[in-house]
Coordinates of C-alpha atoms in Angstrom, one line a residue:
M14 CA 17.1 36.4 -1.3
A15 CA 14.7 37.9 -3.8
K16 CA 12.1 37.1 -1.1
K17 CA 12.2 37.6 2.7
V18 CA 9.9 35.2 5.3
S19 CA 7.3 37.8 6.2
P20 CA 7.9 39.3 9.7
D21 CA 5.6 37.5 12.5
A22 CA 4.2 35.5 9.9
I23 CA 3.0 32.9 12.6
S24 CA 1.7 35.5 14.6
T25 CA -0.7 36.4 11.4
I26 CA -1.8 33.1 11.5
F27 CA -2.7 32.9 14.8
A28 CA -4.7 35.7 14.7
N29 CA -6.8 34.9 11.6
P30 CA -7.2 31.1 12.1
C31 CA -10.1 30.6 9.8
P32 CA -10.0 33.7 7.3
D33 CA -12.7 33.4 4.6
S34 CA -12.1 34.6 0.6
T35 CA -12.8 38.3 1.4
S36 CA -10.0 39.0 4.1
D37 CA -7.4 41.4 3.7
L38 CA -4.4 39.6 4.9
P39 CA -1.0 40.4 4.5
E40 CA 1.5 38.5 2.3
I41 CA 2.4 35.6 4.7
I42 CA 5.9 33.9 3.7
I43 CA 7.0 31.3 5.6
Q44 CA 9.8 28.7 5.4
V45 CA 9.3 24.9 5.4
V46 CA 10.9 22.7 7.7
D47 CA 11.7 19.4 8.3
L48 CA 9.5 18.4 5.8
K49 CA 8.1 14.8 5.0
P50 CA 5.7 12.4 3.5
T51 CA 2.7 11.0 5.9
G52 CA 0.9 8.9 3.5
S53 CA -0.4 10.7 0.6
K54 CA 0.3 13.7 2.3
Y55 CA 3.5 16.0 3.5
M56 CA 4.0 17.5 6.8
F57 CA 6.3 19.7 8.2
M58 CA 6.8 23.0 10.5
A59 CA 6.2 26.3 9.4
S60 CA 8.3 28.9 10.5
D61 CA 8.8 32.8 10.8
G62 CA 12.5 32.6 11.9
K63 CA 10.9 33.3 15.6
K64 CA 8.0 31.2 16.0
K65 CA 6.9 27.9 14.4
V66 CA 3.9 25.8 14.1
R67 CA 3.1 21.7 12.9
A68 CA 1.4 21.9 9.7
L69 CA 0.1 19.9 6.6
L70 CA 0.1 20.2 2.8
Q71 CA -3.0 18.9 1.3
S72 CA -2.7 16.0 -1.1
T73 CA -3.8 18.4 -3.9
L74 CA -0.2 20.0 -3.1
S75 CA 1.6 16.7 -2.8
S76 CA 2.8 17.0 -6.8
E77 CA 4.2 20.4 -6.1
V78 CA 6.9 18.7 -3.3
I79 CA 7.0 15.3 -5.7
S80 CA 8.3 18.0 -8.7
G81 CA 10.5 20.0 -6.3
N82 CA 8.6 23.0 -6.5
I83 CA 8.1 22.8 -2.5
Q84 CA 11.6 22.0 -1.1
N85 CA 12.3 21.6 2.3
L86 CA 14.2 24.9 3.9
G87 CA 12.2 26.4 1.0
L88 CA 10.0 29.2 1.1
I89 CA 6.4 29.1 0.2
R90 CA 3.6 32.1 0.0
I91 CA 0.7 30.4 1.9
I92 CA -2.8 32.0 0.1
D93 CA -5.4 29.6 1.7
Y94 CA -5.3 27.9 4.9
A95 CA -7.0 26.6 8.2
L96 CA -5.6 26.6 11.8
N97 CA -6.8 24.4 14.0
D98 CA -6.8 22.7 17.7
I99 CA -5.5 19.4 18.3
P100 CA -7.9 18.2 20.9
T101 CA -5.4 15.9 22.6
K102 CA -3.0 18.4 23.1
N103 CA -2.6 22.0 23.6
E104 CA -1.1 23.3 20.3
K105 CA -2.6 24.4 17.0
F106 CA -2.2 22.6 13.8
L107 CA -1.8 24.5 10.5
I108 CA -3.3 23.1 7.2
V109 CA -2.2 24.4 4.1
S110 CA -4.9 24.0 1.2
K111 CA -3.0 26.4 -1.3
C112 CA 0.1 28.1 -1.7
E113 CA 2.9 28.8 -4.2
S114 CA 6.7 28.2 -4.1
V115 CA 8.7 31.9 -3.4
S116 CA 12.3 30.4 -3.1
P117 CA 13.8 26.8 -3.3
A118 CA 15.9 25.4 -0.3
L119 CA 18.1 27.8 1.8
E120 CA 21.4 26.7 3.1
S121 CA 20.2 26.8 6.5
E122 CA 17.0 27.2 8.8
Y123 CA 16.1 31.1 8.8
K124 CA 16.5 32.6 12.3
A125 CA 15.3 35.9 13.3
E126 CA 17.5 37.8 15.5
V127 CA 16.5 41.1 16.8
K128 CA 19.0 43.2 17.4
T129 CA 19.0 46.8 19.5
D130 CA 21.0 50.0 18.9
E131 CA 21.9 50.3 22.8
T132 CA 23.3 47.4 24.6
E133 CA 21.0 47.5 27.4
V134 CA 18.2 49.5 28.6
V135 CA 18.0 50.3 32.6
P136 CA 14.5 51.9 32.9
K137 CA 14.8 54.3 35.6
P138 CA 12.4 53.9 38.6
E139 CA 10.3 56.8 38.8
Q140 CA 9.6 56.5 34.9
E141 CA 6.7 54.7 33.8
I142 CA 7.9 51.3 31.3
H143 CA 7.7 52.0 27.7
V144 CA 10.0 52.4 24.6
K145 CA 10.2 55.7 22.8
N146 CA 11.7 54.7 19.7
E147 CA 11.1 51.7 17.2
V148 CA 13.6 49.5 17.3
K149 CA 14.4 47.5 14.2
S150 CA 16.4 44.4 13.9
E151 CA 18.9 44.7 11.0
G152 CA 18.5 41.6 9.1
S153 CA 14.8 40.8 8.9
G154 CA 12.8 43.9 9.0
I155 CA 11.0 43.0 11.7
V156 CA 9.2 46.2 13.7
L157 CA 8.8 46.0 17.3
K158 CA 6.1 48.8 18.5
P159 CA 5.9 50.3 21.7
K160 CA 3.8 48.8 24.3
Q161 CA 0.1 50.3 24.6
E162 CA -1.1 51.2 27.6
I163 CA -3.3 48.2 29.3
V164 CA -6.5 49.4 29.9
A165 CA -9.0 47.3 32.5
K166 CA -12.3 46.2 31.0
S167 CA -15.3 44.4 33.1
A168 CA -16.4 41.6 31.7
H169 CA -19.7 43.4 30.7
Q170 CA -17.8 45.8 28.5
I171 CA -16.1 42.9 26.9
V172 CA -19.5 41.3 26.0
Q173 CA -21.0 44.4 24.7
E174 CA -18.3 44.8 22.5
Q175 CA -18.6 41.3 20.8
H176 CA -22.2 41.4 20.3
G177 CA -21.5 45.1 19.0
N178 CA -19.1 43.3 16.5
M179 CA -21.5 40.4 15.7
A180 CA -23.5 40.6 12.3
P181 CA -26.9 39.4 12.4
A182 CA -27.7 35.9 12.6
A183 CA -29.5 35.9 9.0
R184 CA -26.4 37.9 7.6
M185 CA -24.1 35.2 9.1
S186 CA -25.9 32.5 7.5
M187 CA -25.6 33.7 3.7
T188 CA -21.9 34.8 4.3
R189 CA -20.8 31.6 5.8
R190 CA -17.5 30.0 4.5
I191 CA -18.6 26.7 3.1
H192 CA -15.3 24.2 2.3
P193 CA -15.2 22.4 -0.4
L194 CA -15.4 18.6 0.8
V195 CA -11.9 18.0 -0.7
S196 CA -10.3 20.5 1.7
L197 CA -11.4 18.3 4.6
N198 CA -9.3 16.5 6.8
P199 CA -9.4 14.9 10.3
Y200 CA -7.3 17.4 12.0
Q201 CA -9.2 20.5 11.1
G202 CA -11.9 21.7 13.3
N203 CA -14.8 23.6 12.6
W204 CA -16.0 23.0 9.3
T205 CA -19.2 24.0 7.1
I206 CA -20.4 21.9 3.8
K207 CA -22.9 22.3 1.3
V208 CA -23.8 19.0 -0.2
R209 CA -26.7 17.1 -1.8
V210 CA -27.5 13.6 -0.9
T211 CA -27.1 11.5 -3.9
S212 CA -27.4 8.1 -2.2
K213 CA -29.5 6.9 1.0
G214 CA -29.2 3.6 2.7
N215 CA -31.7 1.9 4.7
M216 CA -31.8 2.0 8.6
R217 CA -29.7 -1.3 9.5
T218 CA -29.6 -3.2 12.5
Y219 CA -27.2 -4.7 14.3
K220 CA -25.7 -6.4 17.2
N221 CA -22.3 -7.1 18.7
A222 CA -20.0 -7.6 22.0
R223 CA -21.3 -3.8 22.8
G224 CA -25.0 -4.2 22.4
E225 CA -27.4 -3.6 19.5
G226 CA -28.0 -0.9 17.4
C227 CA -29.2 0.7 14.3
V228 CA -26.7 2.4 11.6
F229 CA -27.5 4.4 8.1
N230 CA -25.2 5.9 5.9
V231 CA -25.7 8.6 3.2
E232 CA -23.4 9.8 0.2
L233 CA -22.8 13.3 -0.4
T234 CA -21.8 15.2 -3.1
D235 CA -20.7 18.8 -3.4
E236 CA -21.1 21.1 -6.8
D237 CA -17.1 20.2 -7.4
G238 CA -18.6 16.2 -7.9
T239 CA -16.3 15.0 -4.8
Q240 CA -18.5 12.7 -2.9
I241 CA -17.7 11.4 0.9
Q242 CA -19.7 8.9 2.9
A243 CA -21.3 9.6 6.0
T244 CA -22.3 7.5 8.8
M245 CA -24.6 7.9 11.5
F246 CA -24.9 5.4 14.4
N247 CA -28.4 5.1 16.9
E248 CA -29.3 8.4 18.2
A249 CA -28.0 10.1 15.4
A250 CA -29.5 7.7 13.1
R251 CA -32.8 8.3 14.4
K252 CA -32.4 11.9 14.5
F253 CA -31.2 12.3 11.0
Y254 CA -32.7 9.6 9.1
D255 CA -36.2 11.4 7.7
K256 CA -34.2 14.7 7.9
F257 CA -32.0 13.4 4.8
Q258 CA -34.2 13.3 1.8
M259 CA -32.7 11.9 -1.8
G260 CA -31.7 14.6 -4.0
K261 CA -32.0 17.6 -1.7
V262 CA -29.4 20.1 -0.4
Y263 CA -28.1 20.5 3.1
F264 CA -25.5 22.8 5.3
I265 CA -23.7 20.3 7.3
S266 CA -21.2 20.8 10.8
K267 CA -19.7 19.3 13.4
G268 CA -19.2 16.3 12.2
T269 CA -16.0 14.3 12.4
L270 CA -13.6 12.7 9.5
K271 CA -11.5 9.5 9.7
V272 CA -9.3 7.6 7.0
A273 CA -11.8 5.7 5.4
N274 CA -11.8 1.7 5.7
K275 CA -11.1 0.7 1.8
Q276 CA -12.8 -2.7 2.4
F277 CA -15.9 -1.0 3.0
K278 CA -15.9 2.6 1.1
T279 CA -18.0 2.9 -1.8
V280 CA -17.3 6.4 -2.8
Q281 CA -13.5 7.9 -4.0
N282 CA -12.7 9.8 -0.8
E283 CA -9.7 8.6 1.4
Y284 CA -12.0 9.9 4.2
E285 CA -15.3 9.2 5.6
M286 CA -17.5 11.3 7.9
T287 CA -19.6 10.3 11.2
L288 CA -22.4 12.5 12.5
N289 CA -23.1 12.5 15.7
E290 CA -26.3 13.6 17.4
N291 CA -24.8 17.1 17.9
S292 CA -23.7 17.7 14.4
E293 CA -26.2 20.3 12.9
V294 CA -27.8 19.5 9.4
E295 CA -29.9 22.1 8.1
E296 CA -31.8 22.0 4.7
V297 CA -30.8 24.5 2.2
F298 CA -34.2 26.5 1.1
N299 CA -35.0 29.7 -1.6
E300 CA -31.6 29.0 -3.0
A301 CA -30.6 28.3 -6.6
A302 CA -29.9 24.7 -6.3
F303 CA -26.8 23.0 -7.8
I304 CA -26.6 20.1 -9.5
P305 CA -23.2 18.2 -9.0
E306 CA -21.2 17.5 -11.9
T307 CA -20.6 13.2 -12.0
K308 CA -16.7 12.7 -11.6
Y309 CA -15.6 9.4 -13.1
N310 CA -12.6 7.4 -12.1
F311 CA -12.6 4.8 -15.2
V312 CA -10.8 1.6 -14.9
P313 CA -9.7 0.3 -18.3
I314 CA -11.4 -2.9 -19.0
D315 CA -8.3 -4.8 -19.1
E316 CA -7.3 -3.9 -15.4
L317 CA -10.3 -5.0 -13.7
G318 CA -8.6 -8.2 -12.7
P319 CA -7.4 -7.0 -9.0
Y320 CA -10.8 -5.7 -8.0
V321 CA -13.0 -8.9 -8.5
N322 CA -14.9 -9.9 -5.6
G323 CA -13.7 -6.9 -3.7
R324 CA -15.4 -4.5 -1.7
E325 CA -14.2 -1.1 -3.9
L326 CA -16.7 -0.2 -6.6
V327 CA -15.5 0.6 -10.1
D328 CA -16.5 3.1 -13.0
V329 CA -16.0 2.2 -16.5
I330 CA -16.9 4.0 -20.3
G331 CA -17.2 1.4 -22.8
V332 CA -18.5 1.1 -26.6
V333 CA -21.6 -1.2 -26.7
Q334 CA -21.2 -4.3 -28.4
N335 CA -24.5 -6.4 -27.5
V336 CA -27.6 -5.8 -25.4
S337 CA -29.6 -9.1 -24.4
P338 CA -33.2 -9.0 -24.2
T339 CA -34.5 -8.7 -20.8
M340 CA -35.0 -11.4 -18.2
S341 CA -36.4 -12.4 -14.8
I342 CA -34.2 -13.9 -11.8
R343 CA -36.0 -14.9 -8.9
R344 CA -34.1 -14.1 -5.7
K345 CA -33.5 -16.8 -3.4
S346 CA -33.7 -14.3 -0.2
N347 CA -37.5 -13.3 -1.1
N348 CA -38.2 -15.7 -3.5
E349 CA -39.1 -12.2 -5.4
S350 CA -38.6 -11.8 -9.6
V351 CA -36.1 -8.7 -10.9
P352 CA -35.7 -8.0 -14.3
K353 CA -32.0 -8.2 -15.6
R354 CA -30.5 -7.4 -18.6
D355 CA -26.8 -7.9 -20.0
I356 CA -24.6 -5.7 -21.7
T357 CA -21.1 -6.2 -23.5
I358 CA -18.9 -3.4 -23.5
A359 CA -15.7 -2.9 -25.4
D360 CA -12.5 -0.2 -25.1
E361 CA -9.8 0.8 -26.2
T362 CA -8.1 -2.0 -24.7
Q363 CA -9.4 -4.7 -27.2
K364 CA -11.4 -6.0 -24.5
T365 CA -14.8 -6.8 -23.8
V366 CA -16.7 -7.2 -20.4
V367 CA -20.4 -8.3 -19.6
V368 CA -22.2 -5.7 -17.7
S369 CA -25.2 -6.9 -15.9
L370 CA -28.5 -4.3 -15.6
W371 CA -30.8 -4.8 -12.9
N372 CA -34.1 -3.2 -12.0
D373 CA -35.0 0.5 -13.4
L374 CA -31.6 0.2 -15.5
A375 CA -32.7 -3.1 -17.1
T376 CA -35.8 -2.0 -18.3
N377 CA -35.8 1.6 -19.0
V378 CA -31.9 2.7 -20.2
G379 CA -31.6 -1.1 -21.1
Q380 CA -34.2 -1.0 -23.6
E381 CA -32.9 2.1 -24.5
L382 CA -29.8 0.5 -25.6
L383 CA -31.3 -2.4 -27.1
D384 CA -33.2 0.1 -29.5
M385 CA -29.7 2.0 -30.6
A386 CA -27.5 -1.2 -30.5
D387 CA -26.6 -0.9 -33.9
K388 CA -25.4 2.4 -33.3
S389 CA -22.7 1.4 -31.1
P390 CA -23.5 3.6 -28.2
I391 CA -21.2 4.6 -25.9
V392 CA -21.8 4.2 -22.0
A393 CA -20.3 5.8 -18.6
I394 CA -21.3 3.4 -15.9
K395 CA -20.7 4.6 -12.5
S396 CA -20.5 2.8 -9.2
L397 CA -20.3 -0.7 -10.3
R398 CA -19.6 -4.3 -8.5
V399 CA -16.8 -6.6 -10.0
G400 CA -17.7 -9.9 -9.9
D401 CA -15.8 -13.7 -10.9
F402 CA -18.5 -14.8 -13.7
Q403 CA -16.4 -16.3 -16.7
G404 CA -13.4 -14.9 -14.8
V405 CA -14.5 -10.8 -14.7
S406 CA -18.2 -9.5 -14.8
L407 CA -19.7 -6.0 -13.5
S408 CA -23.2 -5.8 -12.1
T409 CA -24.9 -2.5 -11.3
L410 CA -26.3 -1.5 -7.7
S411 CA -29.1 0.8 -6.7
K412 CA -26.7 3.7 -6.5
S413 CA -25.2 3.0 -10.1
V414 CA -25.4 5.7 -12.6
L415 CA -25.3 5.0 -16.6
A416 CA -25.1 7.6 -19.1
V417 CA -25.6 6.9 -22.6
N418 CA -23.5 8.8 -25.1
P419 CA -22.1 11.4 -22.5
E420 CA -20.4 14.7 -23.4
T421 CA -16.9 14.2 -22.1
P422 CA -13.6 14.1 -23.4
E423 CA -13.1 10.2 -22.8
A424 CA -16.3 9.5 -24.7
N425 CA -15.0 11.6 -27.4
K426 CA -11.9 10.1 -27.3
L427 CA -13.2 6.8 -27.4
R428 CA -15.8 7.4 -30.2
S429 CA -12.9 8.3 -32.1
W430 CA -11.1 5.3 -31.8
F431 CA -14.0 2.8 -32.3
E432 CA -14.9 4.7 -36.0
S433 CA -11.0 4.7 -37.0
E434 CA -9.9 1.2 -35.8
G435 CA -12.1 -0.4 -33.2
K436 CA -15.0 -1.9 -34.9
E437 CA -12.9 -3.7 -37.2
M438 CA -11.2 -5.3 -34.4
H439 CA -11.8 -8.7 -32.9
M440 CA -12.1 -8.1 -29.1
A441 CA -11.6 -10.9 -26.5
S442 CA -13.2 -11.2 -23.0
V443 CA -11.2 -9.5 -20.6
G444 CA -11.8 -12.8 -18.4
F445 CA -10.4 -15.1 -20.8
G446 CA -7.5 -17.0 -19.2
L447 CA -8.5 -15.5 -15.9
S448 CA -10.3 -17.2 -13.1
P449 CA -10.9 -16.2 -9.4
N450 CA -8.9 -17.4 -6.7
I451 CA -9.9 -17.9 -3.0
K452 CA -9.0 -14.5 -2.1
G453 CA -11.0 -12.6 -4.6
G454 CA -8.9 -11.9 -7.0
V455 CA -8.0 -13.3 -10.5
H456 CA -5.1 -15.2 -11.0
S457 CA -3.5 -15.8 -14.9
M458 CA -3.1 -19.1 -16.3
Y459 CA 0.8 -18.9 -15.4
S460 CA 0.7 -18.8 -11.7
D461 CA 0.6 -21.7 -9.1
R462 CA 1.1 -24.1 -11.9
V463 CA 1.8 -27.7 -10.7
S464 CA 1.6 -31.2 -12.2
L465 CA -1.0 -33.6 -12.0
A466 CA 0.6 -35.5 -9.9
H467 CA 1.0 -33.0 -6.8
I468 CA -2.7 -32.8 -7.1
T469 CA -3.5 -36.7 -7.1
N470 CA -0.8 -37.6 -4.8
N471 CA -2.4 -35.3 -2.0
P472 CA -5.8 -36.5 -1.4
S473 CA -6.3 -34.2 1.5
L474 CA -6.3 -31.1 -1.1
G475 CA -9.2 -29.1 -0.6
E476 CA -10.5 -30.6 3.0
D477 CA -11.1 -27.2 4.5
K478 CA -11.9 -25.1 1.4
P479 CA -11.5 -25.1 -2.2
V480 CA -7.8 -25.1 -3.5
F481 CA -7.0 -23.6 -6.7
F482 CA -4.2 -24.5 -9.3
C483 CA -2.7 -24.2 -12.8
I484 CA -1.9 -27.1 -14.9
K485 CA -1.0 -28.0 -18.6
A486 CA -2.5 -31.0 -19.6
Y487 CA -3.4 -33.1 -22.6
I488 CA -7.1 -34.4 -23.3
S489 CA -6.3 -38.1 -23.6
S490 CA -10.2 -39.1 -23.4
I491 CA -13.7 -37.9 -23.9
K492 CA -16.2 -41.2 -23.0
P493 CA -18.8 -41.0 -26.0
D494 CA -21.1 -42.9 -23.9
Q495 CA -21.6 -40.7 -20.7
T496 CA -24.2 -38.0 -20.4
M497 CA -22.6 -34.7 -22.2
W498 CA -25.3 -32.2 -21.4
Y499 CA -28.6 -31.6 -19.6
R500 CA -31.8 -29.0 -20.8
A501 CA -31.6 -26.1 -19.7
C502 CA -33.7 -22.9 -18.8
K503 CA -32.7 -20.3 -21.8
T504 CA -33.4 -18.0 -19.2
C505 CA -32.0 -18.7 -15.9
N506 CA -29.6 -21.8 -17.6
K507 CA -31.1 -23.8 -14.7
K508 CA -32.1 -27.4 -15.5
V509 CA -35.7 -27.9 -16.7
T510 CA -38.2 -31.4 -17.0
E511 CA -40.3 -31.9 -19.5
A512 CA -43.8 -30.2 -18.7
V513 CA -47.2 -32.1 -18.8
G514 CA -48.7 -31.6 -22.5
S515 CA -45.7 -29.7 -24.1
G516 CA -42.9 -27.3 -23.3
Y517 CA -40.6 -27.5 -20.2
W518 CA -40.9 -26.5 -16.8
C519 CA -38.3 -24.3 -15.3
E520 CA -38.0 -24.5 -11.4
G521 CA -36.4 -21.5 -10.7
C522 CA -38.4 -19.2 -12.9
Q523 CA -41.5 -20.9 -12.2
K524 CA -42.8 -21.0 -15.6
N525 CA -43.4 -23.0 -18.6
E526 CA -41.2 -22.5 -21.9
E527 CA -41.7 -24.3 -25.3
E528 CA -38.1 -24.6 -26.0
C529 CA -34.9 -25.2 -24.1
S530 CA -31.4 -25.1 -24.7
L531 CA -28.6 -27.8 -24.2
R532 CA -25.2 -26.9 -21.7
Y533 CA -22.5 -29.3 -21.3
I534 CA -22.1 -31.4 -18.4
M535 CA -19.3 -33.9 -18.7
A536 CA -16.0 -35.4 -17.7
V537 CA -12.6 -35.6 -19.6
K538 CA -9.4 -37.4 -19.0
V539 CA -6.1 -35.6 -19.0
S540 CA -2.6 -36.3 -19.1
D541 CA 0.6 -34.8 -18.3
A542 CA 4.1 -36.1 -17.9
S543 CA 3.5 -36.9 -14.3
G544 CA 0.6 -38.8 -14.8
E545 CA -3.4 -38.6 -15.5
A546 CA -6.6 -37.7 -13.7
Y547 CA -10.3 -37.1 -14.5
L548 CA -11.7 -33.5 -14.8
S549 CA -15.2 -32.0 -14.5
V550 CA -16.0 -29.5 -17.2
F551 CA -18.9 -27.3 -17.5
N552 CA -20.6 -25.6 -20.7
D553 CA -18.4 -22.4 -21.1
Q554 CA -15.2 -24.4 -20.4
A555 CA -16.6 -27.6 -23.0
E556 CA -17.4 -25.2 -25.5
I557 CA -13.9 -24.3 -26.2
L558 CA -12.4 -28.2 -25.8
I559 CA -14.9 -29.3 -28.2
G560 CA -15.3 -26.5 -30.8
C561 CA -18.7 -26.4 -30.8
S562 CA -22.1 -26.1 -28.4
A563 CA -24.0 -28.5 -27.2
D564 CA -26.7 -28.2 -29.2
E565 CA -24.9 -28.4 -32.4
L566 CA -23.2 -31.4 -31.3
N567 CA -26.6 -32.8 -30.5
V568 CA -27.8 -32.2 -33.4
L569 CA -24.5 -33.9 -35.4
K570 CA -25.3 -36.9 -33.3
S571 CA -28.4 -36.7 -34.3
Q572 CA -28.4 -36.5 -38.2
D573 CA -25.0 -37.7 -39.3
G574 CA -25.1 -40.6 -36.5
D575 CA -22.4 -41.8 -34.0
N576 CA -19.2 -41.6 -36.3
S577 CA -19.7 -37.8 -37.0
Y578 CA -20.2 -37.8 -33.4
Q579 CA -17.3 -39.5 -31.9
M580 CA -15.2 -38.6 -34.6
K581 CA -15.7 -34.4 -33.5
L582 CA -14.9 -35.8 -29.8
K583 CA -11.5 -37.7 -31.2
E584 CA -10.6 -34.3 -32.6
A585 CA -10.5 -32.9 -29.0
T586 CA -8.0 -35.3 -28.1
W587 CA -4.2 -34.8 -27.4
V588 CA -4.5 -31.2 -27.9
P589 CA -2.7 -29.2 -25.1
H590 CA -4.5 -26.8 -23.1
L591 CA -3.9 -24.4 -20.0
F592 CA -6.2 -25.3 -17.3
R593 CA -7.3 -23.3 -13.9
V594 CA -8.8 -25.9 -11.9
S595 CA -10.3 -26.3 -8.3
V596 CA -10.2 -29.2 -5.9
T597 CA -12.4 -30.3 -3.7
P598 CA -13.4 -33.6 -1.8
H599 CA -16.7 -35.6 -2.1
E600 CA -18.1 -38.8 -1.4
Y601 CA -18.9 -41.3 -4.1
N602 CA -20.2 -45.2 -3.0
N603 CA -19.1 -44.5 0.0
E604 CA -15.7 -43.8 -0.9
K605 CA -13.6 -40.3 -0.6
R606 CA -12.7 -38.9 -3.8
Q607 CA -11.1 -35.4 -5.1
R608 CA -13.2 -33.5 -7.3
I609 CA -11.6 -31.6 -10.2
T610 CA -13.3 -29.0 -11.5
V611 CA -12.5 -26.6 -14.4
K612 CA -12.8 -23.1 -13.5
A613 CA -11.2 -21.8 -17.0
V614 CA -9.3 -23.1 -19.9
V615 CA -7.3 -21.7 -22.6
P616 CA -4.8 -22.9 -25.3
I617 CA -1.3 -22.6 -25.4
D618 CA 0.6 -19.4 -25.8
Y619 CA 3.7 -20.6 -26.8
V620 CA 5.7 -17.2 -26.4
A621 CA 4.2 -16.8 -22.9
E622 CA 4.8 -20.8 -22.2
S623 CA 8.6 -20.3 -23.5
N624 CA 9.2 -17.3 -21.3
H625 CA 7.4 -19.4 -18.0
L626 CA 9.8 -22.4 -18.4
L627 CA 13.1 -20.1 -19.1
E628 CA 11.8 -18.5 -15.7
E629 CA 11.5 -22.0 -14.2
I630 CA 14.7 -23.0 -15.5
S631 CA 16.5 -19.8 -13.9
K632 CA 15.5 -20.8 -10.5
L633 CA 17.3 -24.0 -10.9
K634 CA 20.2 -24.7 -8.9
V635 CA 23.1 -26.5 -10.7
S636 CA 25.2 -28.3 -8.5
K637 CA 28.8 -28.7 -8.8

């Protein structure tokens, strides 16, 4: 071997359980034994041939294992680590945060054999037990030093020596070892982090089988931009709620970590922190305040589908295509009006998505975007919730951060693409052809495909909760004498009534408007090879079927007469479409019926349709 295992490497680690960056340690080379994955990390036994200790490679080193640089039975040089106690067991656990490969896999596990020159050493009864000469092992270079004389010391002497070696408290606080958030894990014992509070939640109360309590959480960011969520319950919540202030920097220690619950996590960290009443939180004074680097984990617009109605927040970057005026939305919970503004953004996937900006983002940054909309600014937005409006939509939260024209590689790349080719392209909405399913994700128009007969022959469908299907059908009839639209508020799209005097009154916005818009609400009859059914269709889907807005159709009817109006409806018939529908029961004249509502509609993509049919044919079993 060009490199050997360091003699007594494990003993060296035991003697220095948590070295700082200034520690002068000898070279530590160990053999990796029994390497195996555990989640996104790898566990192994660190061996020096005489002793072993259970160890874990940080997730940042997993790529070294995947690439083959670190191998089972291979040698690695440990550069940075932490040795922790396992509370439930009387043993140690080594966390390796930085290392480098020294040798690929050896033929077998390395064993350090200590051989002496004399076959037996028999001390004389009269002599003191000691070794005069150093005894060297032939293979490993391990040196056994002579035993030193044991000197008994009193407890008072030991305490005095320990106090004499301690640095003053002030100097200790200046030289404390700060752990980056990326290095923390549940197995780690003592650690101190230096973080800024970048989000603070409200104190909430809860009630469960174990009683009542209170809880609040904060989001913490270190100077590398790594984030973690910290939660406090009851006594800890009351103790630290006023202590934590937005934007301030703190030293935090004596907390615990556990694997984050993916349903509730709001930051990109596989762990979450819990602080109890014994945790230590110390504000950092008289020190240069660091500004955390905002780290994004951008999701391409065409990959937003799986996040619909989920708890996981996303980051996006895009070119602003359109900015709406500010509108006022009244909350149902407290009847309070909040400002909202919608922007439409696009990216290199050639898809667009609507982002709803709320509160200050709508009035301040939103107005800035409106003023510069003709220059197609680039926005990077962190922490967005993904909804199902129009298939896929985005919405800001109180913790969302929006940067206009950021100086990042992603923004420069997007700007270059848009200037060279993107601004000439036709962009389609990411929600086009997608619709929400009952589990919160999205379906393509080729999933859950059924015939009309499957729906109409099962009147019990949707009794417990709405069910969703995809169908391929033709519009066979649209009754021209039905109510085709309703008068809607231009701000909130709710139904309006004629106001006293002039204009229209919106109950939702609690105000009069001089004008209103028309929005479709109609029924169409559709047919396929198995039968026919009536579908309820609303504005966005109806515009696709009819080919014009309700306002335009009303103008056609009033100016050109019924003939042009009916001809426009007839043009929409006997055209095949793919429909995503929901099925629910309802009662009409004391009779239970099915209500089939169109959630999305797209024209036939004959390539995709052919592939779907071929796949269905391949599933058929031909009996001989």
